[in-house]
Amino acid sequence: MTTLPPLSLYVHVPWCVRKCPYCDFNSHGVGHDRTLPERAYVAALLDDLEAELALARGRELVSIFIGGGTPSLLSGAAYQRLLQAIEARLPFASDIEITLEANPGAVEHDRFAAYREAGINRLSLGVQSFQSRQLERLGRIHGGDEAAQALRNARAAGFDNINLDLMHGLPEQGVEDALADIDRALALAPEHISWYQLTLEPNTEFYSQPPRLPDEDVLCDIQEAGHARLEAAGYQRYEISAYTRPDHQARHNLNYWTFGDYLGIGAGAHGKLSAWQSDGSLAIERRWKVRQPEAYLRRAQDPRGFVAGRRALETADLPLEFLMNALRLTEGVPRHYWRERSGQPDTLLDARLEEAQAKGLLRDSSQRLQASPHGLLFLNDLLALCDEQ
């Protein structure tokens, strides 16, 4: 029996000023008055966590990620109460990473100091684009100059670990427009840039009324030129859509991709927990919480609790569950992670890899599980091969 994987905590804040047309996350618009049941929601989050503590068994937290929605709609005081109460229940690693997602158009800039004082030490700013025309199409409520000022204000408040979210493949976007967004981001010198392609997801406005997106040739040109521009500026690609300066990888996301464990609290939050059984086997369960904010708040008084569903991962599910995370990383993961974090022998995984290796989609290594450069370009094809019985 080996040790359990690292443990993180995901906290979901489900409200935003308005729903963006591309967004398929569990988010609910509140309008510009931004009136929220802040105190009641923090209390519910702590009740939710209290009910999960037996699953954590006193393990320390290596990271916390507060996502949404738009978490920056809540005050610094709310996060101070929340984080102090979490630490009273679960020990924090000495170098814990605590990230808050913030929308540049949904945060008063003097809140950054309050967030930093509360213990948040990493910000993720949802910029998406610096161009007014694209921001309007995406339904964003900020402008490019406002996004740049938000980062400068965060710096002034003491944040030295900042991520910028940028999209590419936007409606009618060409290579030069995409590179202009990257150049504007680079001028702000964030530690981390998430640069990902806009996709049309079911149950979104863009899915039902699709905008005119670039064709495949233009998308390939954007990806090639953008990748070169980011790497030339000293940002290393370590995950399919993430670039970082040295030693600033998102540790919370790395825990996801390396098949770590995480508790999930908040409306619609998901979690994954592992536990060794008395017979020496490893049980892995995914669970998720009630999605609607009003229903989630009511569950605080409900004996059923906050859990909406749960699913034990079957042995047959584990290879794909593991690989669809691990192979997102450009360097892959050590092979021993499979045995330690799935509880299964190498033979179960190796049988899924033979054809992918034969097609050159996986690197041939006895030490690491890693997609080849070609495999990273065709990750969905690689995973489909790995899913074949």
mmCIF file of C-alpha atoms in Angstrom:
data_model
loop_
_atom_site.group_PDB
_atom_site.id
_atom_site.type_symbol
_atom_site.label_atom_id
_atom_site.label_comp_id
_atom_site.label_asym_id
_atom_site.label_seq_id
_atom_site.Cartn_x
_atom_site.Cartn_y
_atom_site.Cartn_z
ATOM 1 C CA MET A 1 0.000 0.000 0.000
ATOM 2 C CA THR A 2 1.444 3.385 -1.049
ATOM 3 C CA THR A 3 0.551 6.897 -0.031
ATOM 4 C CA LEU A 4 -2.469 8.639 -1.514
ATOM 5 C CA PRO A 5 -1.971 11.333 -4.179
ATOM 6 C CA PRO A 6 -1.824 15.043 -3.281
ATOM 7 C CA LEU A 7 -5.104 16.674 -2.248
ATOM 8 C CA SER A 8 -6.512 19.955 -3.574
ATOM 9 C CA LEU A 9 -9.754 21.850 -2.986
ATOM 10 C CA TYR A 10 -11.971 23.386 -5.659
ATOM 11 C CA VAL A 11 -14.472 26.060 -4.554
ATOM 12 C CA HIS A 12 -17.198 27.065 -7.021
ATOM 13 C CA VAL A 13 -18.851 30.489 -7.004
ATOM 14 C CA PRO A 14 -21.735 30.171 -9.484
ATOM 15 C CA TRP A 15 -22.680 33.812 -10.146
ATOM 16 C CA CYS A 16 -21.556 36.232 -12.838
ATOM 17 C CA VAL A 17 -22.786 39.621 -14.002
ATOM 18 C CA ARG A 18 -24.227 38.009 -17.133
ATOM 19 C CA LYS A 19 -23.836 34.704 -18.932
ATOM 20 C CA CYS A 20 -21.342 34.791 -21.832
ATOM 21 C CA PRO A 21 -22.615 33.218 -25.082
ATOM 22 C CA TYR A 22 -19.739 30.696 -25.263
ATOM 23 C CA CYS A 23 -19.817 29.600 -21.608
ATOM 24 C CA ASP A 24 -20.969 26.097 -20.637
ATOM 25 C CA PHE A 25 -19.841 26.340 -16.992
ATOM 26 C CA ASN A 26 -22.326 26.332 -14.128
ATOM 27 C CA SER A 27 -22.757 30.108 -14.034
ATOM 28 C CA HIS A 28 -25.830 32.247 -13.423
ATOM 29 C CA GLY A 29 -26.185 35.930 -14.241
ATOM 30 C CA VAL A 30 -27.123 38.331 -11.457
ATOM 31 C CA GLY A 31 -27.195 41.640 -13.344
ATOM 32 C CA HIS A 32 -25.275 44.802 -12.715
ATOM 33 C CA ASP A 33 -26.531 45.364 -9.172
ATOM 34 C CA ARG A 34 -24.478 42.286 -8.151
ATOM 35 C CA THR A 35 -26.592 41.556 -5.078
ATOM 36 C CA LEU A 36 -25.524 38.154 -3.757
ATOM 37 C CA PRO A 37 -26.273 36.073 -0.648
ATOM 38 C CA GLU A 38 -22.596 36.259 0.230
ATOM 39 C CA ARG A 39 -22.743 35.400 3.917
ATOM 40 C CA ALA A 40 -25.231 32.552 3.414
ATOM 41 C CA TYR A 41 -23.151 31.104 0.589
ATOM 42 C CA VAL A 42 -19.919 31.111 2.599
ATOM 43 C CA ALA A 43 -21.783 29.377 5.438
ATOM 44 C CA ALA A 44 -23.097 26.763 2.985
ATOM 45 C CA LEU A 45 -19.606 26.185 1.568
ATOM 46 C CA LEU A 46 -18.304 25.463 5.047
ATOM 47 C CA ASP A 47 -21.199 23.097 5.787
ATOM 48 C CA ASP A 48 -20.418 21.364 2.489
ATOM 49 C CA LEU A 49 -16.754 21.034 3.435
ATOM 50 C CA GLU A 50 -17.637 19.779 6.906
ATOM 51 C CA ALA A 51 -19.573 16.916 5.350
ATOM 52 C CA GLU A 52 -16.539 15.995 3.194
ATOM 53 C CA LEU A 53 -13.920 15.982 5.943
ATOM 54 C CA ALA A 54 -14.150 12.243 6.568
ATOM 55 C CA LEU A 55 -13.096 11.730 2.932
ATOM 56 C CA ALA A 56 -9.972 13.824 3.425
ATOM 57 C CA ARG A 57 -8.850 11.974 6.569
ATOM 58 C CA GLY A 58 -6.681 14.858 7.759
ATOM 59 C CA ARG A 59 -4.651 15.106 4.517
ATOM 60 C CA GLU A 60 -3.097 18.508 3.876
ATOM 61 C CA LEU A 61 -4.189 20.741 1.015
ATOM 62 C CA VAL A 62 -1.540 21.544 -1.583
ATOM 63 C CA SER A 63 -3.742 23.985 -3.503
ATOM 64 C CA ILE A 64 -7.104 25.744 -3.521
ATOM 65 C CA PHE A 65 -8.757 27.048 -6.678
ATOM 66 C CA ILE A 66 -11.761 29.383 -6.443
ATOM 67 C CA GLY A 67 -13.521 29.321 -9.794
ATOM 68 C CA GLY A 68 -16.837 30.224 -11.317
ATOM 69 C CA GLY A 69 -18.836 32.029 -12.485
ATOM 70 C CA THR A 70 -17.046 35.125 -11.339
ATOM 71 C CA PRO A 71 -15.536 34.653 -7.874
ATOM 72 C CA SER A 72 -14.388 38.282 -7.789
ATOM 73 C CA LEU A 73 -18.029 39.268 -7.202
ATOM 74 C CA LEU A 74 -17.496 38.239 -3.564
ATOM 75 C CA SER A 75 -15.666 40.506 -1.139
ATOM 76 C CA GLY A 76 -12.235 40.105 0.363
ATOM 77 C CA ALA A 77 -13.866 39.746 3.765
ATOM 78 C CA ALA A 78 -15.873 36.762 2.515
ATOM 79 C CA TYR A 79 -12.701 35.012 1.389
ATOM 80 C CA GLN A 80 -10.934 35.809 4.626
ATOM 81 C CA ARG A 81 -13.750 34.096 6.558
ATOM 82 C CA LEU A 82 -13.785 31.185 4.146
ATOM 83 C CA LEU A 83 -10.049 30.527 4.037
ATOM 84 C CA GLN A 84 -9.559 30.866 7.772
ATOM 85 C CA ALA A 85 -12.359 28.362 8.351
ATOM 86 C CA ILE A 86 -10.963 25.940 5.747
ATOM 87 C CA GLU A 87 -7.521 26.037 7.361
ATOM 88 C CA ALA A 88 -9.105 25.342 10.748
ATOM 89 C CA ARG A 89 -10.508 22.106 9.282
ATOM 90 C CA LEU A 90 -7.736 20.947 6.951
ATOM 91 C CA PRO A 91 -4.008 21.671 7.237
ATOM 92 C CA PHE A 92 -2.446 23.823 4.515
ATOM 93 C CA ALA A 93 0.857 22.835 2.920
ATOM 94 C CA SER A 94 3.551 25.375 3.768
ATOM 95 C CA ASP A 95 3.712 26.448 0.115
ATOM 96 C CA ILE A 96 -0.001 26.156 -0.678
ATOM 97 C CA GLU A 97 -1.166 27.803 -3.902
ATOM 98 C CA ILE A 98 -4.511 29.638 -3.548
ATOM 99 C CA THR A 99 -5.937 30.914 -6.837
ATOM 100 C CA LEU A 100 -8.897 33.231 -7.412
ATOM 101 C CA GLU A 101 -10.467 33.711 -10.826
ATOM 102 C CA ALA A 102 -11.286 37.355 -11.488
ATOM 103 C CA ASN A 103 -13.136 39.102 -14.297
ATOM 104 C CA PRO A 104 -11.526 42.504 -15.010
ATOM 105 C CA GLY A 105 -15.004 43.969 -15.454
ATOM 106 C CA ALA A 106 -16.441 42.529 -12.247
ATOM 107 C CA VAL A 107 -13.992 43.604 -9.576
ATOM 108 C CA GLU A 108 -13.414 46.952 -7.968
ATOM 109 C CA HIS A 109 -9.684 47.293 -8.224
ATOM 110 C CA ASP A 110 -9.204 48.145 -4.553
ATOM 111 C CA ARG A 111 -10.465 44.627 -3.776
ATOM 112 C CA PHE A 112 -7.172 43.128 -4.918
ATOM 113 C CA ALA A 113 -5.459 44.206 -1.709
ATOM 114 C CA ALA A 114 -8.265 42.605 0.333
ATOM 115 C CA TYR A 115 -7.947 39.362 -1.634
ATOM 116 C CA ARG A 116 -4.203 39.304 -1.036
ATOM 117 C CA GLU A 117 -4.696 39.989 2.657
ATOM 118 C CA ALA A 118 -7.185 37.101 2.840
ATOM 119 C CA GLY A 119 -4.419 34.704 1.793
ATOM 120 C CA ILE A 120 -5.036 34.420 -1.944
ATOM 121 C CA ASN A 121 -1.614 34.311 -3.612
ATOM 122 C CA ARG A 122 -2.454 33.701 -7.283
ATOM 123 C CA LEU A 123 -4.872 35.491 -9.602
ATOM 124 C CA SER A 124 -6.313 34.244 -12.870
ATOM 125 C CA LEU A 125 -7.695 37.131 -14.939
ATOM 126 C CA GLY A 126 -10.284 36.241 -17.573
ATOM 127 C CA VAL A 127 -9.160 38.626 -20.317
ATOM 128 C CA GLN A 128 -10.016 36.451 -23.401
ATOM 129 C CA SER A 129 -9.106 39.279 -25.811
ATOM 130 C CA PHE A 130 -7.895 42.863 -25.707
ATOM 131 C CA GLN A 131 -9.884 43.890 -28.799
ATOM 132 C CA SER A 132 -13.179 45.704 -28.284
ATOM 133 C CA ARG A 133 -14.928 44.068 -31.228
ATOM 134 C CA GLN A 134 -14.090 40.573 -30.008
ATOM 135 C CA LEU A 135 -14.943 41.345 -26.390
ATOM 136 C CA GLU A 136 -18.378 42.540 -27.474
ATOM 137 C CA ARG A 137 -18.927 39.364 -29.505
ATOM 138 C CA LEU A 138 -17.878 37.255 -26.508
ATOM 139 C CA GLY A 139 -20.302 39.079 -24.224
ATOM 140 C CA ARG A 140 -17.525 40.336 -21.953
ATOM 141 C CA ILE A 141 -18.179 43.383 -19.770
ATOM 142 C CA HIS A 142 -14.630 44.774 -19.759
ATOM 143 C CA GLY A 143 -12.428 46.512 -22.310
ATOM 144 C CA GLY A 144 -8.827 45.813 -23.230
ATOM 145 C CA ASP A 145 -7.475 48.824 -21.351
ATOM 146 C CA GLU A 146 -9.507 47.832 -18.295
ATOM 147 C CA ALA A 147 -7.965 44.350 -18.371
ATOM 148 C CA ALA A 148 -4.458 45.785 -18.549
ATOM 149 C CA GLN A 149 -5.191 48.126 -15.656
ATOM 150 C CA ALA A 150 -6.565 45.233 -13.595
ATOM 151 C CA LEU A 151 -3.249 43.418 -13.890
ATOM 152 C CA ARG A 152 -1.292 46.534 -12.929
ATOM 153 C CA ASN A 153 -3.534 47.052 -9.918
ATOM 154 C CA ALA A 154 -3.065 43.428 -8.890
ATOM 155 C CA ARG A 155 0.696 43.948 -9.035
ATOM 156 C CA ALA A 156 0.381 47.036 -6.861
ATOM 157 C CA ALA A 157 -1.612 44.967 -4.343
ATOM 158 C CA GLY A 158 1.273 42.503 -4.036
ATOM 159 C CA PHE A 159 0.364 39.698 -6.451
ATOM 160 C CA ASP A 160 3.470 38.171 -8.000
ATOM 161 C CA ASN A 161 1.793 35.139 -9.578
ATOM 162 C CA ILE A 162 -0.803 36.069 -12.202
ATOM 163 C CA ASN A 163 -2.370 34.111 -15.046
ATOM 164 C CA LEU A 164 -4.056 35.695 -18.064
ATOM 165 C CA ASP A 165 -6.739 33.702 -19.898
ATOM 166 C CA LEU A 166 -6.693 34.352 -23.652
ATOM 167 C CA MET A 167 -8.844 32.786 -26.374
ATOM 168 C CA HIS A 168 -7.983 32.258 -30.013
ATOM 169 C CA GLY A 169 -10.027 31.041 -32.956
ATOM 170 C CA LEU A 170 -12.475 33.864 -32.266
ATOM 171 C CA PRO A 171 -15.181 34.892 -34.759
ATOM 172 C CA GLU A 172 -13.559 35.950 -38.062
ATOM 173 C CA GLN A 173 -10.156 36.136 -36.360
ATOM 174 C CA GLY A 174 -7.001 36.086 -38.460
ATOM 175 C CA VAL A 175 -3.413 35.396 -37.505
ATOM 176 C CA GLU A 176 -2.472 39.034 -37.002
ATOM 177 C CA ASP A 177 -5.401 39.691 -34.667
ATOM 178 C CA ALA A 178 -4.535 36.626 -32.606
ATOM 179 C CA LEU A 179 -0.886 37.678 -32.380
ATOM 180 C CA ALA A 180 -1.910 41.218 -31.393
ATOM 181 C CA ASP A 181 -3.705 39.772 -28.353
ATOM 182 C CA ILE A 182 -0.630 37.729 -27.439
ATOM 183 C CA ASP A 183 1.653 40.747 -27.807
ATOM 184 C CA ARG A 184 -0.602 42.837 -25.576
ATOM 185 C CA ALA A 185 -0.527 40.075 -22.970
ATOM 186 C CA LEU A 186 3.251 39.710 -23.191
ATOM 187 C CA ALA A 187 3.702 43.429 -22.612
ATOM 188 C CA LEU A 188 2.025 42.950 -19.211
ATOM 189 C CA ALA A 189 4.507 40.175 -18.284
ATOM 190 C CA PRO A 190 2.189 37.751 -16.444
ATOM 191 C CA GLU A 191 3.784 34.658 -14.952
ATOM 192 C CA HIS A 192 1.364 32.332 -16.748
ATOM 193 C CA ILE A 193 -0.776 32.507 -19.899
ATOM 194 C CA SER A 194 -3.655 30.123 -20.644
ATOM 195 C CA TRP A 195 -4.131 30.312 -24.416
ATOM 196 C CA TYR A 196 -6.943 28.134 -25.624
ATOM 197 C CA GLN A 197 -9.201 27.811 -28.643
ATOM 198 C CA LEU A 198 -12.834 28.881 -28.584
ATOM 199 C CA THR A 199 -15.060 25.842 -29.016
ATOM 200 C CA LEU A 200 -18.820 25.713 -29.504
ATOM 201 C CA GLU A 201 -20.199 23.762 -26.556
ATOM 202 C CA PRO A 202 -23.760 22.364 -26.300
ATOM 203 C CA ASN A 203 -26.225 24.352 -24.209
ATOM 204 C CA THR A 204 -24.619 27.685 -25.082
ATOM 205 C CA GLU A 205 -25.894 30.590 -27.163
ATOM 206 C CA PHE A 206 -22.991 30.192 -29.610
ATOM 207 C CA TYR A 207 -23.919 26.528 -30.130
ATOM 208 C CA SER A 208 -27.512 27.351 -31.062
ATOM 209 C CA GLN A 209 -26.530 30.450 -33.089
ATOM 210 C CA PRO A 210 -22.961 29.765 -34.251
ATOM 211 C CA PRO A 211 -20.766 32.728 -35.139
ATOM 212 C CA ARG A 212 -18.491 32.562 -38.167
ATOM 213 C CA LEU A 213 -15.271 31.000 -36.893
ATOM 214 C CA PRO A 214 -11.910 30.679 -38.720
ATOM 215 C CA ASP A 215 -11.479 27.622 -40.925
ATOM 216 C CA GLU A 216 -9.076 24.812 -40.066
ATOM 217 C CA ASP A 217 -6.186 26.222 -42.101
ATOM 218 C CA VAL A 218 -6.403 29.588 -40.348
ATOM 219 C CA LEU A 219 -6.701 27.879 -36.950
ATOM 220 C CA CYS A 220 -3.547 25.884 -37.650
ATOM 221 C CA ASP A 221 -1.703 29.039 -38.723
ATOM 222 C CA ILE A 222 -2.850 30.836 -35.545
ATOM 223 C CA GLN A 223 -1.714 27.970 -33.330
ATOM 224 C CA GLU A 224 1.683 27.690 -34.998
ATOM 225 C CA ALA A 225 2.377 31.438 -34.988
ATOM 226 C CA GLY A 226 1.045 31.959 -31.461
ATOM 227 C CA HIS A 227 3.062 29.063 -30.060
ATOM 228 C CA ALA A 228 6.229 30.457 -31.637
ATOM 229 C CA ARG A 229 5.541 33.959 -30.319
ATOM 230 C CA LEU A 230 4.959 32.745 -26.745
ATOM 231 C CA GLU A 231 8.022 30.515 -26.674
ATOM 232 C CA ALA A 232 10.213 33.246 -28.163
ATOM 233 C CA ALA A 233 9.118 35.464 -25.257
ATOM 234 C CA GLY A 234 10.330 32.890 -22.733
ATOM 235 C CA TYR A 235 7.051 31.132 -21.948
ATOM 236 C CA GLN A 236 7.294 27.342 -21.890
ATOM 237 C CA ARG A 237 4.334 25.264 -23.001
ATOM 238 C CA TYR A 238 3.788 22.614 -20.347
ATOM 239 C CA GLU A 239 0.173 21.692 -21.034
ATOM 240 C CA ILE A 240 -1.988 21.668 -24.179
ATOM 241 C CA SER A 241 -3.185 25.251 -23.624
ATOM 242 C CA ALA A 242 -0.900 26.621 -20.881
ATOM 243 C CA TYR A 243 2.374 28.550 -21.052
ATOM 244 C CA THR A 244 4.485 29.628 -18.120
ATOM 245 C CA ARG A 245 7.605 31.359 -17.038
ATOM 246 C CA PRO A 246 10.029 29.064 -15.171
ATOM 247 C CA ASP A 247 8.650 27.655 -11.900
ATOM 248 C CA HIS A 248 5.164 29.161 -12.290
ATOM 249 C CA GLN A 249 3.140 26.187 -13.496
ATOM 250 C CA ALA A 250 -0.380 26.146 -12.063
ATOM 251 C CA ARG A 251 0.090 23.618 -9.271
ATOM 252 C CA HIS A 252 -3.652 23.114 -8.843
ATOM 253 C CA ASN A 253 -4.060 22.202 -12.511
ATOM 254 C CA LEU A 254 -0.987 19.979 -12.381
ATOM 255 C CA ASN A 255 -2.686 18.027 -9.621
ATOM 256 C CA TYR A 256 -5.673 17.458 -11.933
ATOM 257 C CA TRP A 257 -3.494 16.366 -14.856
ATOM 258 C CA THR A 258 -1.399 13.987 -12.718
ATOM 259 C CA PHE A 259 -4.534 12.248 -11.402
ATOM 260 C CA GLY A 260 -4.363 13.806 -7.966
ATOM 261 C CA ASP A 261 -7.320 14.048 -5.607
ATOM 262 C CA TYR A 262 -9.523 17.060 -4.997
ATOM 263 C CA LEU A 263 -12.510 17.955 -2.900
ATOM 264 C CA GLY A 264 -15.172 20.051 -4.615
ATOM 265 C CA ILE A 265 -17.463 22.393 -2.696
ATOM 266 C CA GLY A 266 -20.019 24.841 -4.017
ATOM 267 C CA ALA A 267 -22.939 24.695 -6.448
ATOM 268 C CA GLY A 268 -22.120 22.197 -9.202
ATOM 269 C CA ALA A 269 -18.584 21.507 -7.934
ATOM 270 C CA HIS A 270 -16.964 18.185 -8.797
ATOM 271 C CA GLY A 271 -14.494 16.170 -6.720
ATOM 272 C CA LYS A 272 -12.341 13.046 -7.048
ATOM 273 C CA LEU A 273 -11.212 11.090 -3.992
ATOM 274 C CA SER A 274 -9.093 7.961 -3.542
ATOM 275 C CA ALA A 275 -9.064 5.631 -0.542
ATOM 276 C CA TRP A 276 -7.187 2.418 0.179
ATOM 277 C CA GLN A 277 -9.468 -0.467 1.116
ATOM 278 C CA SER A 278 -8.845 -3.144 3.733
ATOM 279 C CA ASP A 279 -8.094 -5.688 0.983
ATOM 280 C CA GLY A 280 -5.311 -3.488 -0.405
ATOM 281 C CA SER A 281 -7.273 -2.219 -3.413
ATOM 282 C CA LEU A 282 -7.681 1.468 -4.255
ATOM 283 C CA ALA A 283 -11.235 2.824 -4.549
ATOM 284 C CA ILE A 284 -11.646 6.031 -6.585
ATOM 285 C CA GLU A 285 -14.903 7.981 -6.597
ATOM 286 C CA ARG A 286 -16.084 11.046 -8.479
ATOM 287 C CA ARG A 287 -18.865 13.095 -6.883
ATOM 288 C CA TRP A 288 -20.693 16.279 -7.761
ATOM 289 C CA LYS A 289 -22.862 18.788 -5.955
ATOM 290 C CA VAL A 290 -26.288 20.318 -6.560
ATOM 291 C CA ARG A 291 -25.982 22.758 -9.492
ATOM 292 C CA GLN A 292 -28.589 25.483 -8.969
ATOM 293 C CA PRO A 293 -27.431 28.122 -6.447
ATOM 294 C CA GLU A 294 -30.843 28.414 -4.780
ATOM 295 C CA ALA A 295 -31.153 24.634 -4.431
ATOM 296 C CA TYR A 296 -27.597 24.436 -3.107
ATOM 297 C CA LEU A 297 -28.365 27.008 -0.419
ATOM 298 C CA ARG A 298 -31.513 25.103 0.566
ATOM 299 C CA ARG A 299 -29.512 21.880 0.916
ATOM 300 C CA ALA A 300 -27.708 23.444 3.891
ATOM 301 C CA GLN A 301 -30.883 22.614 5.853
ATOM 302 C CA ASP A 302 -31.553 19.306 4.106
ATOM 303 C CA PRO A 303 -30.511 15.944 5.597
ATOM 304 C CA ARG A 304 -29.665 14.750 2.078
ATOM 305 C CA GLY A 305 -26.723 17.164 2.072
ATOM 306 C CA PHE A 306 -25.119 18.809 -0.939
ATOM 307 C CA VAL A 307 -24.162 15.753 -3.029
ATOM 308 C CA ALA A 308 -26.193 15.391 -6.231
ATOM 309 C CA GLY A 309 -24.454 12.252 -7.482
ATOM 310 C CA ARG A 310 -21.443 10.014 -7.227
ATOM 311 C CA ARG A 311 -19.735 7.404 -9.383
ATOM 312 C CA ALA A 312 -17.138 4.824 -8.457
ATOM 313 C CA LEU A 313 -14.537 4.465 -11.197
ATOM 314 C CA GLU A 314 -14.497 0.905 -12.507
ATOM 315 C CA THR A 315 -11.230 -0.814 -13.376
ATOM 316 C CA ALA A 316 -12.065 -0.652 -17.087
ATOM 317 C CA ASP A 317 -12.542 3.143 -16.848
ATOM 318 C CA LEU A 318 -9.195 3.886 -15.280
ATOM 319 C CA PRO A 319 -6.810 3.819 -18.281
ATOM 320 C CA LEU A 320 -8.760 6.477 -20.192
ATOM 321 C CA GLU A 321 -9.514 8.509 -17.052
ATOM 322 C CA PHE A 322 -5.796 8.578 -16.271
ATOM 323 C CA LEU A 323 -4.512 9.182 -19.801
ATOM 324 C CA MET A 324 -6.959 11.938 -20.742
ATOM 325 C CA ASN A 325 -5.386 13.945 -17.928
ATOM 326 C CA ALA A 326 -1.732 12.879 -18.046
ATOM 327 C CA LEU A 327 -1.302 13.219 -21.803
ATOM 328 C CA ARG A 328 -2.369 16.878 -21.735
ATOM 329 C CA LEU A 329 1.043 17.615 -20.216
ATOM 330 C CA THR A 330 3.797 18.139 -22.779
ATOM 331 C CA GLU A 331 6.257 16.240 -20.577
ATOM 332 C CA GLY A 332 3.703 13.612 -19.625
ATOM 333 C CA VAL A 333 4.021 11.916 -16.239
ATOM 334 C CA PRO A 334 6.315 9.307 -14.671
ATOM 335 C CA ARG A 335 5.035 5.809 -15.426
ATOM 336 C CA HIS A 336 4.920 4.900 -11.745
ATOM 337 C CA TYR A 337 2.119 7.450 -11.264
ATOM 338 C CA TRP A 338 -0.189 4.987 -13.010
ATOM 339 C CA ARG A 339 0.396 2.244 -10.442
ATOM 340 C CA GLU A 340 0.356 4.622 -7.471
ATOM 341 C CA ARG A 341 -2.707 6.662 -8.446
ATOM 342 C CA SER A 342 -4.882 4.018 -10.077
ATOM 343 C CA GLY A 343 -3.920 1.048 -7.903
ATOM 344 C CA GLN A 344 -3.695 -1.077 -11.064
ATOM 345 C CA PRO A 345 -0.827 -3.033 -12.689
ATOM 346 C CA ASP A 346 1.133 -1.801 -15.701
ATOM 347 C CA THR A 347 -0.305 -4.579 -17.866
ATOM 348 C CA LEU A 348 -3.795 -3.022 -17.778
ATOM 349 C CA LEU A 349 -2.473 0.264 -19.162
ATOM 350 C CA ASP A 350 0.123 -1.139 -21.565
ATOM 351 C CA ALA A 351 -2.534 -3.043 -23.502
ATOM 352 C CA ARG A 352 -4.171 0.323 -24.347
ATOM 353 C CA LEU A 353 -0.945 1.923 -25.598
ATOM 354 C CA GLU A 354 0.340 -0.491 -28.219
ATOM 355 C CA GLU A 355 -1.456 0.910 -31.273
ATOM 356 C CA ALA A 356 -0.847 4.528 -30.267
ATOM 357 C CA GLN A 357 2.878 3.812 -29.944
ATOM 358 C CA ALA A 358 2.896 2.017 -33.300
ATOM 359 C CA LYS A 359 1.334 5.110 -34.915
ATOM 360 C CA GLY A 360 3.928 7.430 -33.401
ATOM 361 C CA LEU A 361 1.456 9.238 -31.142
ATOM 362 C CA LEU A 362 3.289 8.251 -27.948
ATOM 363 C CA ARG A 363 6.969 8.541 -27.113
ATOM 364 C CA ASP A 364 8.675 5.190 -26.596
ATOM 365 C CA SER A 365 9.852 5.392 -23.001
ATOM 366 C CA SER A 366 10.008 2.953 -20.116
ATOM 367 C CA GLN A 367 10.096 5.839 -17.634
ATOM 368 C CA ARG A 368 7.394 8.268 -18.766
ATOM 369 C CA LEU A 369 3.938 8.305 -20.325
ATOM 370 C CA GLN A 370 4.199 11.132 -22.836
ATOM 371 C CA ALA A 371 2.532 12.109 -26.082
ATOM 372 C CA SER A 372 4.825 12.714 -29.043
ATOM 373 C CA PRO A 373 4.703 16.159 -30.694
ATOM 374 C CA HIS A 374 2.421 14.565 -33.308
ATOM 375 C CA GLY A 375 0.280 13.073 -30.542
ATOM 376 C CA LEU A 376 -0.182 16.473 -28.912
ATOM 377 C CA LEU A 377 -1.465 17.843 -32.210
ATOM 378 C CA PHE A 378 -3.984 14.994 -32.464
ATOM 379 C CA LEU A 379 -4.712 14.363 -28.805
ATOM 380 C CA ASN A 380 -8.331 13.324 -29.383
ATOM 381 C CA ASP A 381 -7.189 10.687 -31.881
ATOM 382 C CA LEU A 382 -4.559 9.497 -29.416
ATOM 383 C CA LEU A 383 -7.113 9.173 -26.612
ATOM 384 C CA ALA A 384 -9.549 7.373 -28.909
ATOM 385 C CA LEU A 385 -6.882 4.754 -29.613
ATOM 386 C CA CYS A 386 -6.146 4.440 -25.900
ATOM 387 C CA ASP A 387 -9.841 3.855 -25.234
ATOM 388 C CA GLU A 388 -10.100 0.883 -27.567
ATOM 389 C CA GLN A 389 -10.430 -2.473 -25.844
#
